[in-house]
Coordinates of C-alpha atoms in Angstrom, one line a residue:
Chain A
M1 CA 0.7 -8.9 90.0
R2 CA -1.7 -9.2 92.9
L3 CA -4.0 -11.6 91.1
Y4 CA -1.1 -14.0 90.6
D5 CA -0.2 -13.6 94.3
E6 CA -3.7 -14.7 95.2
I7 CA -3.6 -17.7 93.0
F8 CA -0.2 -18.8 94.1
K9 CA -1.0 -18.3 97.7
N10 CA -3.8 -20.7 97.6
A11 CA -2.0 -23.3 95.7
D12 CA -0.7 -26.4 97.3
G13 CA 3.0 -26.2 98.3
G14 CA 3.1 -22.5 97.7
A15 CA 3.2 -23.0 94.0
T16 CA 6.8 -23.7 93.4
S17 CA 5.8 -25.0 90.0
R18 CA 4.4 -22.3 87.8
C19 CA 4.0 -21.6 84.1
I20 CA 3.1 -18.7 81.9
I21 CA 2.2 -19.5 78.3
V22 CA 1.0 -17.5 75.3
P23 CA -1.5 -19.4 73.3
N24 CA 0.1 -20.3 69.9
G25 CA 3.3 -18.8 71.3
E26 CA 6.0 -19.5 73.8
G27 CA 6.0 -20.3 77.4
Y28 CA 7.9 -19.9 80.6
F29 CA 8.0 -22.6 83.3
E30 CA 9.3 -22.5 86.9
G31 CA 10.2 -25.4 89.1
V32 CA 11.0 -27.8 86.3
K33 CA 12.7 -30.8 87.9
A34 CA 13.6 -32.6 84.7
V35 CA 12.9 -32.7 81.0
G36 CA 11.2 -35.9 79.8
D37 CA 10.5 -36.7 76.3
F38 CA 11.6 -33.9 74.0
S39 CA 11.1 -33.3 70.3
S40 CA 10.1 -30.4 68.0
T41 CA 6.4 -31.3 68.4
R42 CA 6.1 -32.6 72.0
I43 CA 7.9 -32.0 75.3
V44 CA 7.2 -33.5 78.7
L45 CA 8.3 -31.4 81.7
C46 CA 8.6 -33.1 85.1
F47 CA 7.6 -31.1 88.1
P48 CA 7.7 -32.3 91.8
K49 CA 4.2 -33.7 91.8
I50 CA 3.0 -33.7 88.2
E51 CA 4.1 -34.0 84.6
L52 CA 3.2 -31.5 82.0
E53 CA 2.8 -32.7 78.4
I54 CA 3.1 -29.8 75.9
T55 CA 2.5 -30.2 72.2
G56 CA 3.1 -27.7 69.5
E57 CA 5.3 -26.9 66.5
N58 CA 9.0 -26.1 66.3
L59 CA 9.5 -26.5 70.0
S60 CA 12.9 -25.7 71.4
I61 CA 14.2 -24.8 74.8
K62 CA 15.6 -21.3 74.8
K63 CA 17.0 -21.5 78.3
Y64 CA 17.0 -24.1 81.1
Y65 CA 18.6 -23.2 84.4
D66 CA 17.9 -23.7 88.0
G67 CA 14.5 -25.1 87.3
D68 CA 13.4 -22.3 85.1
L69 CA 12.7 -23.2 81.5
R70 CA 11.8 -21.0 78.6
L71 CA 10.1 -22.8 75.7
L72 CA 10.1 -21.3 72.2
G73 CA 7.9 -22.3 69.4
K74 CA 4.2 -22.6 68.9
I75 CA 2.4 -24.2 71.9
I76 CA -0.8 -25.7 70.8
S77 CA -1.9 -27.7 73.8
M78 CA -0.9 -28.5 77.3
Q79 CA -2.0 -31.5 79.4
V80 CA -1.3 -32.2 83.0
V81 CA -0.5 -35.8 83.9
Q82 CA -0.9 -36.5 87.5
G83 CA 0.8 -39.0 89.8
V84 CA 4.6 -38.6 89.3
Chain B
M1 CA 39.6 -13.2 79.2
K2 CA 35.9 -14.1 79.1
L3 CA 33.9 -13.1 76.1
P4 CA 30.1 -13.1 75.8
V5 CA 30.2 -16.1 73.4
K6 CA 28.3 -19.4 73.7
H7 CA 29.8 -22.7 72.8
R8 CA 27.7 -25.2 70.8
L9 CA 27.7 -28.7 72.2
Q10 CA 26.2 -31.9 70.8
L11 CA 25.0 -34.6 73.1
K12 CA 24.3 -38.1 71.7
G13 CA 22.7 -41.0 73.4
I14 CA 19.4 -42.7 74.1
M15 CA 16.9 -39.9 75.1
P16 CA 19.6 -37.3 75.4
E17 CA 17.1 -34.8 77.0
R18 CA 17.4 -36.9 80.1
A19 CA 21.0 -35.8 80.4
L20 CA 19.9 -32.2 80.9
L21 CA 19.2 -33.2 84.5
R22 CA 22.9 -33.4 85.2
F23 CA 23.4 -29.9 83.9
K24 CA 20.5 -28.7 86.1
R25 CA 22.1 -30.3 89.1
A26 CA 25.5 -28.8 88.2
N27 CA 23.8 -25.4 88.0
I28 CA 24.9 -25.0 84.4
P29 CA 22.5 -23.0 82.3
V30 CA 21.8 -24.4 78.8
F31 CA 20.5 -22.4 75.9
D32 CA 18.9 -23.0 72.5
V33 CA 18.2 -26.7 73.2
Q34 CA 17.0 -28.5 70.1
K35 CA 16.4 -32.1 69.2
K36 CA 18.1 -33.0 66.0
G37 CA 17.2 -36.6 65.9
D38 CA 16.1 -39.4 68.1
D39 CA 19.5 -39.6 69.8
T40 CA 21.0 -36.1 69.2
L41 CA 20.5 -33.0 71.2
T42 CA 22.3 -29.7 70.5
F43 CA 22.5 -26.8 72.9
C44 CA 24.8 -24.0 74.0
V45 CA 26.6 -23.1 77.2
A46 CA 28.3 -19.9 78.2
D47 CA 32.0 -19.5 77.9
E48 CA 32.6 -19.7 81.6
D49 CA 30.6 -22.9 82.0
L50 CA 32.2 -24.8 79.1
Q51 CA 34.9 -26.6 81.2
R52 CA 32.3 -27.7 83.8
A53 CA 30.0 -28.9 81.1
L54 CA 32.7 -30.9 79.4
A55 CA 33.6 -32.4 82.7
L56 CA 30.1 -33.9 83.1
Y57 CA 30.6 -36.0 80.0
P58 CA 34.4 -36.1 79.4
P59 CA 35.3 -36.9 75.8
D60 CA 38.2 -39.2 76.5
K61 CA 37.3 -42.8 76.9
T62 CA 39.4 -45.9 77.2
A63 CA 39.0 -48.7 74.7
G64 CA 35.9 -50.8 75.3
E65 CA 34.4 -48.4 77.8
Y66 CA 30.7 -47.8 77.3
R67 CA 29.4 -44.3 77.7
A68 CA 25.6 -43.6 77.8
Y69 CA 26.1 -40.1 76.5
T70 CA 28.8 -38.5 74.4
L71 CA 29.3 -34.8 74.4
R72 CA 31.4 -32.9 72.0
Q73 CA 32.0 -29.3 70.9
T74 CA 30.7 -28.2 67.5
G75 CA 31.4 -24.5 67.4
V76 CA 31.0 -21.1 68.9
K77 CA 28.1 -18.8 68.7
G78 CA 27.9 -15.0 69.2
A79 CA 28.7 -11.6 67.7
L80 CA 32.2 -11.7 69.1
K81 CA 33.0 -15.0 67.6
P82 CA 35.8 -13.6 65.3
L83 CA 37.4 -11.9 68.3
W84 CA 37.2 -15.1 70.3
T85 CA 38.8 -17.0 67.5
L86 CA 41.6 -14.5 67.2
L87 CA 42.3 -14.6 70.9
K88 CA 42.6 -18.4 70.8
R89 CA 45.2 -18.0 68.0
S90 CA 47.4 -15.4 69.5
G91 CA 50.2 -16.1 67.0
L92 CA 47.8 -15.3 64.1
L93 CA 46.7 -12.1 65.9
L94 CA 50.3 -11.1 66.5
G95 CA 51.2 -11.8 62.9
I96 CA 48.3 -9.6 61.7
L97 CA 49.3 -6.8 64.0
L98 CA 52.9 -7.0 62.9
F99 CA 51.9 -7.0 59.3
C100 CA 49.8 -3.8 59.8
A101 CA 52.6 -2.1 61.7
I102 CA 55.1 -2.9 59.0
N103 CA 52.8 -1.6 56.3
L104 CA 52.1 1.6 58.2
Y105 CA 55.8 2.2 58.7
A106 CA 56.8 1.3 55.2
D107 CA 54.2 3.6 53.7
R108 CA 56.4 6.5 54.5
Y109 CA 59.1 5.2 52.1
V110 CA 59.6 5.1 48.4
F111 CA 60.6 1.8 46.9
S112 CA 60.5 2.5 43.2
I113 CA 59.9 5.2 40.6
E114 CA 57.5 4.5 37.8
F115 CA 57.2 6.4 34.5
I116 CA 53.9 6.6 32.7
G117 CA 53.4 8.1 29.2
S118 CA 56.6 9.4 27.7
T119 CA 59.9 8.1 28.9
A120 CA 62.0 10.5 26.9
Y121 CA 63.0 12.5 29.9
C122 CA 63.4 9.6 32.4
R123 CA 66.9 10.7 33.3
E124 CA 65.9 14.3 33.8
A125 CA 62.9 13.2 35.9
R126 CA 65.0 11.1 38.2
Q127 CA 67.5 13.9 38.6
A128 CA 64.8 16.4 39.4
L129 CA 63.3 13.9 42.0
A130 CA 66.7 13.3 43.5
E131 CA 67.3 17.1 43.9
V132 CA 64.3 17.3 46.2
G133 CA 65.2 14.1 48.1
I134 CA 62.8 11.7 46.4
Q135 CA 64.8 8.5 45.8
P136 CA 64.2 4.8 46.1
F137 CA 64.6 3.4 49.6
R138 CA 64.4 6.8 51.2
P139 CA 61.6 8.5 53.1
Y140 CA 59.2 10.3 50.9
K141 CA 59.3 14.1 51.0
K142 CA 55.8 15.5 50.8
G143 CA 55.0 18.9 49.2
K144 CA 57.8 18.7 46.6
E145 CA 55.7 17.4 43.7
D146 CA 54.9 20.9 42.3
L147 CA 58.6 21.8 42.3
V148 CA 59.5 18.7 40.3
C149 CA 56.7 19.3 37.9
A150 CA 57.8 22.8 37.3
K151 CA 61.3 21.6 36.4
L152 CA 60.0 19.0 34.1
L153 CA 57.5 21.3 32.4
A154 CA 60.4 23.6 31.6
L155 CA 61.9 20.9 29.3
D156 CA 61.3 21.1 25.6
D157 CA 58.0 19.7 24.3
V158 CA 56.7 18.6 27.7
A159 CA 53.0 19.4 27.6
F160 CA 51.9 17.6 30.8
C161 CA 53.6 16.4 34.0
S162 CA 52.3 15.0 37.3
V163 CA 54.1 13.4 40.3
Q164 CA 52.1 11.2 42.7
K165 CA 52.9 8.7 45.4
S166 CA 50.9 5.5 45.3
G167 CA 51.8 3.1 48.1
G168 CA 55.6 2.6 47.9
R169 CA 55.8 3.8 44.3
V170 CA 56.2 7.3 42.9
R171 CA 54.4 7.6 39.6
V172 CA 55.7 10.2 37.2
E173 CA 53.4 10.9 34.2
M174 CA 54.7 13.0 31.3
R175 CA 53.1 13.8 28.0
L176 CA 55.0 15.4 25.2
D177 CA 53.6 17.9 22.7
D178 CA 53.3 16.2 19.3
G179 CA 53.7 19.6 17.6
G180 CA 50.5 19.3 15.7
K181 CA 50.0 17.7 12.4
T182 CA 51.0 19.5 9.2
E183 CA 48.4 19.7 6.6
F184 CA 49.1 21.1 3.1
Q185 CA 46.9 23.5 1.5
Q186 CA 45.5 22.3 -1.8
G187 CA 44.9 24.2 -5.0
A188 CA 46.8 26.9 -6.9
M189 CA 48.5 30.0 -5.3
Q190 CA 46.8 33.3 -6.0
A191 CA 48.2 36.7 -5.3
K192 CA 46.8 38.6 -2.3
H193 CA 48.4 41.9 -3.2
T194 CA 48.7 44.0 -6.4
G195 CA 52.3 45.0 -7.4
V196 CA 55.5 43.9 -9.0
I197 CA 57.1 40.6 -8.3
I198 CA 60.5 41.1 -6.7
K199 CA 61.5 37.4 -6.4
A200 CA 59.9 34.0 -6.2
A201 CA 61.0 30.6 -4.9
V202 CA 59.0 27.6 -5.9
L203 CA 59.9 24.2 -4.4
R204 CA 56.9 22.4 -5.8
G205 CA 54.5 23.6 -8.5
T206 CA 54.7 25.7 -11.7
L207 CA 55.6 29.4 -11.5
L208 CA 53.3 31.4 -13.8
K209 CA 54.9 34.8 -13.3
K210 CA 58.5 35.8 -13.1
A211 CA 60.5 38.5 -11.3
G212 CA 59.6 41.9 -12.7
D213 CA 56.1 40.9 -13.8
S214 CA 53.1 42.9 -12.6
V215 CA 50.4 41.0 -10.8
Q216 CA 46.9 41.8 -9.7
A217 CA 45.3 40.6 -6.5
G218 CA 43.5 37.3 -7.2
E219 CA 45.7 36.5 -10.2
M220 CA 47.2 33.1 -10.3
L221 CA 50.9 33.1 -9.3
V222 CA 51.8 29.4 -9.1
G223 CA 50.0 26.4 -10.6
D224 CA 49.4 23.2 -8.6
W225 CA 50.9 21.0 -11.3
F226 CA 54.1 20.2 -13.1
T227 CA 54.6 19.1 -16.6
T228 CA 56.3 15.8 -17.2
Q229 CA 58.8 15.2 -20.0
D230 CA 56.2 13.6 -22.2
G231 CA 53.9 16.6 -21.8
G232 CA 51.6 15.3 -19.2
Q233 CA 50.6 17.2 -16.0
V234 CA 50.8 15.8 -12.5
R235 CA 49.0 17.4 -9.6
V236 CA 51.2 18.5 -6.7
E237 CA 50.8 20.4 -3.5
I238 CA 52.4 23.8 -3.9
I239 CA 55.3 24.9 -1.8
A240 CA 56.2 28.4 -2.9
R241 CA 57.2 31.8 -1.6
V242 CA 56.7 35.1 -3.6
Q243 CA 57.8 38.6 -2.7
I244 CA 55.8 41.5 -4.2
A245 CA 56.5 45.2 -4.1
C246 CA 53.3 47.1 -3.8
E247 CA 52.0 50.7 -3.9
Y248 CA 49.0 51.7 -1.9
Q249 CA 46.8 54.7 -2.0
Q250 CA 43.5 55.3 -0.4
I251 CA 41.4 58.2 1.0
F252 CA 39.8 57.6 4.4
A253 CA 37.1 59.8 5.8
V254 CA 38.6 60.2 9.2
E255 CA 39.5 63.1 11.5
T256 CA 43.1 62.4 12.5
E257 CA 46.2 61.1 10.8
E258 CA 46.5 58.2 13.2
E259 CA 43.1 57.0 12.3
A260 CA 44.0 57.2 8.7
Y261 CA 47.2 55.1 9.2
A262 CA 45.3 52.6 11.3
A263 CA 42.6 52.2 8.6
A264 CA 45.4 51.8 6.0
Y265 CA 47.1 49.0 8.0
L266 CA 43.9 47.2 8.4
D267 CA 43.2 47.4 4.7
I268 CA 46.7 46.3 3.7
G269 CA 46.9 43.5 6.2
F270 CA 49.7 42.4 8.5
E271 CA 50.8 39.0 7.4
G272 CA 54.1 39.1 5.6
V273 CA 53.9 42.9 5.1
T274 CA 56.7 45.3 5.6
I275 CA 56.0 49.1 5.2
Q276 CA 58.9 51.0 3.6
E277 CA 57.3 54.4 3.2
K278 CA 54.0 56.0 4.2
S279 CA 52.5 59.4 4.1
A280 CA 49.1 61.0 4.9
Q281 CA 47.8 64.2 3.4
L282 CA 44.7 66.1 4.5
C283 CA 42.2 66.5 1.7
A284 CA 38.6 67.5 1.3
E285 CA 37.2 64.0 1.9
G286 CA 39.5 63.2 4.8
Y287 CA 43.1 61.9 4.6
L288 CA 44.9 60.5 1.6
V289 CA 47.2 57.7 2.7
K290 CA 50.0 56.6 0.4
A291 CA 52.3 53.7 1.3
S292 CA 55.0 51.6 -0.3
Y293 CA 55.4 48.1 1.1
T294 CA 56.6 44.6 0.3
A295 CA 54.4 41.6 0.8
V296 CA 55.8 38.1 1.2
E297 CA 53.2 35.5 0.2
R298 CA 53.7 31.9 1.3
F299 CA 51.9 28.8 0.2
N300 CA 52.8 25.8 2.4
F301 CA 56.2 27.4 2.8

């Protein structure tokens, strides 16, 4: 979408790290470098410059390949942790 | 042959999710990743990536060697799982195919002949089947069942017959006619015709009239008892036969002689009746029919 292109164009580094989430639903993340802490209620995704802490219910990774990760379950909150 | 199935793997170790980094670096997609405990992670890899995935954390280990993570296969997932299992066990697949082929081929043959119902005509049935080529350990001849049934139904007392092939067995079902149950009439024997008794044969019962006696229709001919030596009477079922010579005469208001005779026959009856002489004369009211006949009356005879 053109809106997304505008957002990503202005982002630092050309936005190699992106995510699309559905509140109380699942999410899709690009540019995931590694998976940190992982459980059914909390997952930490490591990106090049930040870490993302996601909390929810019944969390599971549907697919993780080449930096793209699809997260299933009910995402309740997401918090960016700086300084990786 | 690659099938679209996924292999379930289990990874154990401290913070096993960290091990996913190796899979990412090896460009191995992982699916359905779930944390089953503090140190257990389960996920799936595609069939074509299985060997590479296992190579990252080989299962074999020498004694005393420490492994941070252990990886093992726990199963297969996917709609084609049964096919995948069969292809891995080619001997089983070959055995199943061979069994099916043998069954299909053997279905053309007859291995035994089974008789259901009456077995009185077993020998004749086998002979009839053999004549059309249906025998044990021979190919079955279709379309000959009706011919065999026709031959068997021609036998005495055969009421029902069917021939069917069921698997490797030919079933022959035959039912015999039981001939019906005989029930004796009860009570005394009464005359149905008026005339003179010619002769009488009583096997059971008491004859009340003798040869030469006149008898009217409705009159008792034979009693359903016999007298014992001490004068008592015992009830019995009559078995008797009485022949009566009768004279018949009647005027019928009809227009033709044939109609007069027809009406006379209907009036006299047909059972046990033999007409000796008959005549029809035209009169004012119609036709006067005269006839002499003998009637044989039977009671349980």
